[in-house]
Amino acid sequence: MDTDTHTVTVTVTGHGEATRAPEQCTVSLVVRIESGDGDRAVAAASAAVRALTDEVTARHDASTGPITRWALDQVRHTRHRPHNRDGNQLPYVHRAEAALEVTFEAPPGGSDDTAPAERIFDTGPLSDFVDTVAGIDGVEVGRFEWSLTAATLDDVTGRVRARAVEDAHAKARTYAETLGCRNIRATAVADPGLLGAEASTPPSGVALRAYAASAGGEPIALRPEDVTVTADVHARFEAW
């Protein structure tokens, strides 16, 4: 570039995103028992935990699933004294509870040399599990978190970041050509906020959406939504 050539600095943002079907679902469950007797609360909670873990271990296989990971907290015992409508303190209520997280994962797909093969998540085993454990006394089914496997997330994130840079480059070229400049050259690319300007968009991340389930006594019908991976960059170019 000729040092006498007038240059213009162009600073832009770039955005990229991709949507994939979820490959994993992590279910949060809680065993919670309340009783006027502490020993009874602990015993009932322990029995519920055993019944719950039996259902988990019967479905667990780290390689083939459907449950590939699970974690269980120890049973915790607390107590409190509630008040009635008149403000009088009532006898102690004992609570025993434990938390459990279970991850269902789609089986591996066929081989692909360029990207992780697509996995098809079958909600049948998950729905059957939730419907079964919801019938255990003291078990509460909490939130569902849909996600991608680590390998897929890494691959998709890399592609999305590349799209964000391409978007920034295309935007900068449009600005430069509008100003009558024929050439552009990148001088800096960074995550939002690292070029000294306020970020108008969030950094890259995964958006996880909640499940939808049927009501009533029918088996729970889960309808997972796709996982969206987004990336944003700030870029600076010289145009002449």
mmCIF file of C-alpha atoms in Angstrom:
data_model
loop_
_atom_site.group_PDB
_atom_site.id
_atom_site.type_symbol
_atom_site.label_atom_id
_atom_site.label_comp_id
_atom_site.label_asym_id
_atom_site.label_seq_id
_atom_site.Cartn_x
_atom_site.Cartn_y
_atom_site.Cartn_z
ATOM 1 C CA MET A 1 0.000 0.000 0.000
ATOM 2 C CA ASP A 2 1.365 3.463 -0.933
ATOM 3 C CA THR A 3 2.133 5.448 2.213
ATOM 4 C CA ASP A 4 0.638 8.568 0.542
ATOM 5 C CA THR A 5 -2.663 6.818 -0.090
ATOM 6 C CA HIS A 6 -5.458 8.081 2.134
ATOM 7 C CA THR A 7 -6.806 5.294 4.340
ATOM 8 C CA VAL A 8 -10.073 4.934 6.182
ATOM 9 C CA THR A 9 -10.493 2.888 9.349
ATOM 10 C CA VAL A 10 -13.583 0.687 9.318
ATOM 11 C CA THR A 11 -14.725 -0.967 12.570
ATOM 12 C CA VAL A 12 -17.548 -3.476 12.374
ATOM 13 C CA THR A 13 -19.183 -6.381 14.166
ATOM 14 C CA GLY A 14 -19.710 -9.810 12.658
ATOM 15 C CA HIS A 15 -22.252 -12.438 13.602
ATOM 16 C CA GLY A 16 -22.571 -16.135 12.913
ATOM 17 C CA GLU A 17 -24.935 -18.813 14.125
ATOM 18 C CA ALA A 18 -25.935 -22.399 13.495
ATOM 19 C CA THR A 19 -28.743 -24.604 14.749
ATOM 20 C CA ARG A 20 -28.470 -28.294 15.514
ATOM 21 C CA ALA A 21 -30.812 -30.863 16.961
ATOM 22 C CA PRO A 22 -29.937 -31.635 20.605
ATOM 23 C CA GLU A 23 -27.826 -34.712 21.325
ATOM 24 C CA GLN A 24 -28.090 -34.754 25.117
ATOM 25 C CA CYS A 25 -30.623 -34.013 27.806
ATOM 26 C CA THR A 26 -29.748 -33.597 31.470
ATOM 27 C CA VAL A 27 -32.655 -34.094 33.855
ATOM 28 C CA SER A 28 -32.573 -32.690 37.386
ATOM 29 C CA LEU A 29 -34.493 -34.654 40.016
ATOM 30 C CA VAL A 30 -35.000 -34.178 43.741
ATOM 31 C CA VAL A 31 -36.043 -36.652 46.399
ATOM 32 C CA ARG A 32 -37.850 -34.729 49.139
ATOM 33 C CA ILE A 33 -39.660 -36.240 52.138
ATOM 34 C CA GLU A 34 -41.195 -34.345 55.077
ATOM 35 C CA SER A 35 -42.311 -35.918 58.342
ATOM 36 C CA GLY A 36 -42.846 -35.111 61.968
ATOM 37 C CA ASP A 37 -40.204 -37.730 62.777
ATOM 38 C CA GLY A 38 -36.631 -37.237 61.569
ATOM 39 C CA ASP A 39 -35.770 -40.927 61.398
ATOM 40 C CA ARG A 40 -38.871 -41.660 59.337
ATOM 41 C CA ALA A 41 -38.074 -38.833 56.921
ATOM 42 C CA VAL A 42 -34.523 -40.096 56.387
ATOM 43 C CA ALA A 43 -35.652 -43.698 56.007
ATOM 44 C CA ALA A 44 -38.339 -42.791 53.467
ATOM 45 C CA ALA A 45 -35.939 -40.579 51.516
ATOM 46 C CA SER A 46 -33.289 -43.302 51.487
ATOM 47 C CA ALA A 47 -35.832 -45.800 50.182
ATOM 48 C CA ALA A 48 -36.867 -43.387 47.422
ATOM 49 C CA VAL A 49 -33.213 -42.815 46.493
ATOM 50 C CA ARG A 50 -32.644 -46.570 46.222
ATOM 51 C CA ALA A 51 -35.690 -46.981 43.993
ATOM 52 C CA LEU A 52 -34.583 -44.047 41.851
ATOM 53 C CA THR A 53 -30.990 -45.228 41.468
ATOM 54 C CA ASP A 54 -32.250 -48.706 40.542
ATOM 55 C CA GLU A 55 -34.095 -47.131 37.615
ATOM 56 C CA VAL A 56 -30.978 -45.150 36.664
ATOM 57 C CA THR A 57 -28.482 -48.002 36.851
ATOM 58 C CA ALA A 58 -30.779 -50.267 34.815
ATOM 59 C CA ARG A 59 -30.491 -47.743 31.965
ATOM 60 C CA HIS A 60 -26.876 -46.633 32.444
ATOM 61 C CA ASP A 61 -24.103 -47.427 29.989
ATOM 62 C CA ALA A 62 -21.327 -44.869 29.576
ATOM 63 C CA SER A 63 -20.730 -45.906 25.959
ATOM 64 C CA THR A 64 -24.122 -46.742 24.505
ATOM 65 C CA GLY A 65 -26.606 -45.096 26.891
ATOM 66 C CA PRO A 66 -29.329 -44.193 26.989
ATOM 67 C CA ILE A 67 -28.023 -42.806 30.304
ATOM 68 C CA THR A 68 -24.337 -42.011 29.938
ATOM 69 C CA ARG A 69 -23.714 -39.976 33.123
ATOM 70 C CA TRP A 70 -25.371 -39.469 36.462
ATOM 71 C CA ALA A 71 -24.529 -37.916 39.826
ATOM 72 C CA LEU A 72 -26.219 -38.207 43.218
ATOM 73 C CA ASP A 73 -25.902 -36.047 46.343
ATOM 74 C CA GLN A 74 -26.058 -37.549 49.795
ATOM 75 C CA VAL A 75 -29.353 -37.438 51.672
ATOM 76 C CA ARG A 76 -29.474 -34.235 53.731
ATOM 77 C CA HIS A 77 -31.589 -33.802 56.856
ATOM 78 C CA THR A 78 -32.977 -30.444 58.005
ATOM 79 C CA ARG A 79 -35.815 -29.350 60.243
ATOM 80 C CA HIS A 80 -37.945 -26.256 60.794
ATOM 81 C CA ARG A 81 -40.908 -25.162 62.935
ATOM 82 C CA PRO A 82 -43.796 -23.719 60.915
ATOM 83 C CA HIS A 83 -46.464 -21.368 62.286
ATOM 84 C CA ASN A 84 -50.229 -21.658 61.992
ATOM 85 C CA ARG A 85 -52.606 -18.892 60.932
ATOM 86 C CA ASP A 86 -52.702 -17.558 64.488
ATOM 87 C CA GLY A 87 -48.937 -17.237 64.600
ATOM 88 C CA ASN A 88 -48.473 -20.109 67.010
ATOM 89 C CA GLN A 89 -45.379 -22.226 66.481
ATOM 90 C CA LEU A 90 -46.052 -25.820 65.509
ATOM 91 C CA PRO A 91 -43.945 -28.937 66.159
ATOM 92 C CA TYR A 92 -40.820 -29.535 64.125
ATOM 93 C CA VAL A 93 -41.151 -30.693 60.526
ATOM 94 C CA HIS A 94 -38.210 -32.821 59.416
ATOM 95 C CA ARG A 95 -37.102 -32.776 55.794
ATOM 96 C CA ALA A 96 -34.795 -35.280 54.112
ATOM 97 C CA GLU A 97 -33.760 -34.637 50.530
ATOM 98 C CA ALA A 98 -31.216 -35.558 47.877
ATOM 99 C CA ALA A 99 -30.540 -34.235 44.370
ATOM 100 C CA LEU A 100 -29.818 -36.309 41.290
ATOM 101 C CA GLU A 101 -28.755 -35.358 37.753
ATOM 102 C CA VAL A 102 -29.088 -37.811 34.883
ATOM 103 C CA THR A 103 -27.807 -37.290 31.335
ATOM 104 C CA PHE A 104 -29.397 -39.078 28.395
ATOM 105 C CA GLU A 105 -27.341 -39.092 25.200
ATOM 106 C CA ALA A 106 -28.072 -40.006 21.611
ATOM 107 C CA PRO A 107 -26.019 -42.949 20.318
ATOM 108 C CA PRO A 108 -23.056 -42.155 18.022
ATOM 109 C CA GLY A 109 -23.854 -41.830 14.330
ATOM 110 C CA GLY A 110 -21.850 -43.055 11.365
ATOM 111 C CA SER A 111 -18.260 -41.990 10.755
ATOM 112 C CA ASP A 112 -17.411 -38.681 9.066
ATOM 113 C CA ASP A 113 -13.884 -37.490 8.381
ATOM 114 C CA THR A 114 -14.778 -33.788 8.267
ATOM 115 C CA ALA A 115 -17.163 -33.355 11.200
ATOM 116 C CA PRO A 116 -18.771 -35.341 14.024
ATOM 117 C CA ALA A 117 -21.554 -37.497 12.594
ATOM 118 C CA GLU A 118 -25.075 -36.372 13.415
ATOM 119 C CA ARG A 119 -26.675 -38.083 16.395
ATOM 120 C CA ILE A 120 -30.428 -38.650 16.494
ATOM 121 C CA PHE A 121 -31.886 -38.169 19.975
ATOM 122 C CA ASP A 122 -34.728 -40.566 20.720
ATOM 123 C CA THR A 123 -37.001 -39.076 23.393
ATOM 124 C CA GLY A 124 -38.682 -42.440 24.026
ATOM 125 C CA PRO A 125 -36.261 -43.756 26.691
ATOM 126 C CA LEU A 126 -36.205 -40.349 28.395
ATOM 127 C CA SER A 127 -39.998 -40.084 28.483
ATOM 128 C CA ASP A 128 -40.284 -43.634 29.812
ATOM 129 C CA PHE A 129 -37.743 -42.902 32.565
ATOM 130 C CA VAL A 130 -39.424 -39.669 33.636
ATOM 131 C CA ASP A 131 -42.856 -41.273 33.633
ATOM 132 C CA THR A 132 -41.556 -44.153 35.772
ATOM 133 C CA VAL A 133 -39.606 -42.196 38.383
ATOM 134 C CA ALA A 134 -42.335 -39.568 38.741
ATOM 135 C CA GLY A 135 -44.426 -42.354 40.295
ATOM 136 C CA ILE A 136 -41.905 -42.935 43.108
ATOM 137 C CA ASP A 137 -43.108 -41.347 46.343
ATOM 138 C CA GLY A 138 -41.048 -38.243 47.129
ATOM 139 C CA VAL A 139 -39.424 -37.868 43.687
ATOM 140 C CA GLU A 140 -39.817 -34.505 41.953
ATOM 141 C CA VAL A 141 -38.770 -34.029 38.333
ATOM 142 C CA GLY A 142 -37.146 -30.644 37.765
ATOM 143 C CA ARG A 143 -35.676 -28.949 34.734
ATOM 144 C CA PHE A 144 -34.530 -30.421 31.426
ATOM 145 C CA GLU A 145 -31.384 -29.034 29.789
ATOM 146 C CA TRP A 146 -30.840 -29.819 26.114
ATOM 147 C CA SER A 147 -27.309 -29.650 24.741
ATOM 148 C CA LEU A 148 -24.753 -30.929 22.242
ATOM 149 C CA THR A 149 -21.914 -33.307 22.956
ATOM 150 C CA ALA A 150 -18.532 -31.685 23.530
ATOM 151 C CA ALA A 151 -17.187 -32.852 20.156
ATOM 152 C CA THR A 152 -20.158 -31.473 18.242
ATOM 153 C CA LEU A 153 -20.148 -28.211 20.184
ATOM 154 C CA ASP A 154 -16.440 -27.664 19.456
ATOM 155 C CA ASP A 155 -16.982 -28.349 15.758
ATOM 156 C CA VAL A 156 -20.070 -26.141 15.424
ATOM 157 C CA THR A 157 -18.507 -23.330 17.461
ATOM 158 C CA GLY A 158 -15.452 -23.269 15.175
ATOM 159 C CA ARG A 159 -17.643 -23.055 12.066
ATOM 160 C CA VAL A 160 -19.814 -20.345 13.591
ATOM 161 C CA ARG A 161 -16.809 -18.227 14.578
ATOM 162 C CA ALA A 162 -15.537 -18.467 10.993
ATOM 163 C CA ARG A 163 -18.937 -17.282 9.744
ATOM 164 C CA ALA A 164 -18.793 -14.323 12.147
ATOM 165 C CA VAL A 165 -15.411 -13.250 10.737
ATOM 166 C CA GLU A 166 -16.689 -13.688 7.169
ATOM 167 C CA ASP A 167 -19.726 -11.562 8.038
ATOM 168 C CA ALA A 168 -17.496 -8.823 9.460
ATOM 169 C CA HIS A 169 -15.296 -8.884 6.357
ATOM 170 C CA ALA A 170 -18.286 -8.645 4.019
ATOM 171 C CA LYS A 171 -19.743 -5.782 6.011
ATOM 172 C CA ALA A 172 -16.439 -3.887 6.012
ATOM 173 C CA ARG A 173 -16.057 -4.329 2.252
ATOM 174 C CA THR A 174 -19.536 -2.913 1.666
ATOM 175 C CA TYR A 175 -18.722 0.148 3.771
ATOM 176 C CA ALA A 176 -15.384 0.615 2.055
ATOM 177 C CA GLU A 177 -16.810 0.357 -1.461
ATOM 178 C CA THR A 178 -19.523 2.846 -0.562
ATOM 179 C CA LEU A 179 -16.735 5.281 0.349
ATOM 180 C CA GLY A 180 -14.984 4.639 -2.948
ATOM 181 C CA CYS A 181 -12.247 2.405 -1.524
ATOM 182 C CA ARG A 182 -11.239 -0.625 -3.565
ATOM 183 C CA ASN A 183 -9.094 -2.461 -1.035
ATOM 184 C CA ILE A 184 -9.448 -3.495 2.601
ATOM 185 C CA ARG A 185 -7.077 -5.143 5.026
ATOM 186 C CA ALA A 186 -7.903 -6.548 8.454
ATOM 187 C CA THR A 187 -5.879 -5.045 11.298
ATOM 188 C CA ALA A 188 -7.646 -6.547 14.317
ATOM 189 C CA VAL A 189 -10.277 -9.175 15.140
ATOM 190 C CA ALA A 190 -11.451 -9.712 18.701
ATOM 191 C CA ASP A 191 -14.263 -10.917 20.900
ATOM 192 C CA PRO A 192 -16.892 -8.234 21.643
ATOM 193 C CA GLY A 193 -15.604 -5.445 23.864
ATOM 194 C CA LEU A 194 -11.885 -6.106 23.333
ATOM 195 C CA LEU A 195 -11.362 -3.410 20.692
ATOM 196 C CA GLY A 196 -12.246 -0.607 23.054
ATOM 197 C CA ALA A 197 -15.877 -0.317 21.965
ATOM 198 C CA GLU A 198 -18.963 -1.360 23.852
ATOM 199 C CA ALA A 199 -20.279 -4.744 22.758
ATOM 200 C CA SER A 200 -23.782 -4.463 21.351
ATOM 201 C CA THR A 201 -24.183 -8.237 21.143
ATOM 202 C CA PRO A 202 -23.392 -11.018 23.623
ATOM 203 C CA PRO A 203 -20.340 -13.253 23.245
ATOM 204 C CA SER A 204 -20.703 -16.638 21.642
ATOM 205 C CA GLY A 205 -22.644 -19.208 23.567
ATOM 206 C CA VAL A 206 -25.192 -21.979 23.468
ATOM 207 C CA ALA A 207 -28.866 -21.262 23.866
ATOM 208 C CA LEU A 208 -30.674 -24.041 25.697
ATOM 209 C CA ARG A 209 -34.439 -24.142 25.576
ATOM 210 C CA ALA A 210 -36.851 -25.746 27.968
ATOM 211 C CA TYR A 211 -38.866 -28.839 27.177
ATOM 212 C CA ALA A 212 -42.563 -29.030 26.481
ATOM 213 C CA ALA A 213 -44.513 -31.833 28.111
ATOM 214 C CA SER A 214 -48.036 -33.138 27.917
ATOM 215 C CA ALA A 215 -50.354 -32.740 30.879
ATOM 216 C CA GLY A 216 -52.527 -35.296 32.566
ATOM 217 C CA GLY A 217 -51.898 -38.962 33.268
ATOM 218 C CA GLU A 218 -50.477 -39.830 29.860
ATOM 219 C CA PRO A 219 -46.744 -40.594 29.582
ATOM 220 C CA ILE A 220 -44.742 -37.387 29.297
ATOM 221 C CA ALA A 221 -44.209 -36.440 25.629
ATOM 222 C CA LEU A 222 -41.038 -34.391 25.359
ATOM 223 C CA ARG A 223 -40.552 -32.007 22.466
ATOM 224 C CA PRO A 224 -36.931 -30.877 22.488
ATOM 225 C CA GLU A 225 -36.074 -27.668 20.695
ATOM 226 C CA ASP A 226 -32.949 -27.195 18.640
ATOM 227 C CA VAL A 227 -29.737 -25.862 20.165
ATOM 228 C CA THR A 228 -28.476 -22.611 18.659
ATOM 229 C CA VAL A 229 -24.782 -21.765 18.774
ATOM 230 C CA THR A 230 -23.909 -18.107 18.178
ATOM 231 C CA ALA A 231 -20.667 -16.159 17.860
ATOM 232 C CA ASP A 232 -19.977 -12.432 17.596
ATOM 233 C CA VAL A 233 -16.739 -10.634 16.790
ATOM 234 C CA HIS A 234 -15.522 -7.060 16.506
ATOM 235 C CA ALA A 235 -13.131 -6.363 13.654
ATOM 236 C CA ARG A 236 -11.121 -3.392 12.417
ATOM 237 C CA PHE A 237 -10.034 -2.860 8.811
ATOM 238 C CA GLU A 238 -8.053 -0.335 6.839
ATOM 239 C CA ALA A 239 -9.612 0.669 3.543
ATOM 240 C CA TRP A 240 -8.037 2.602 0.663
#
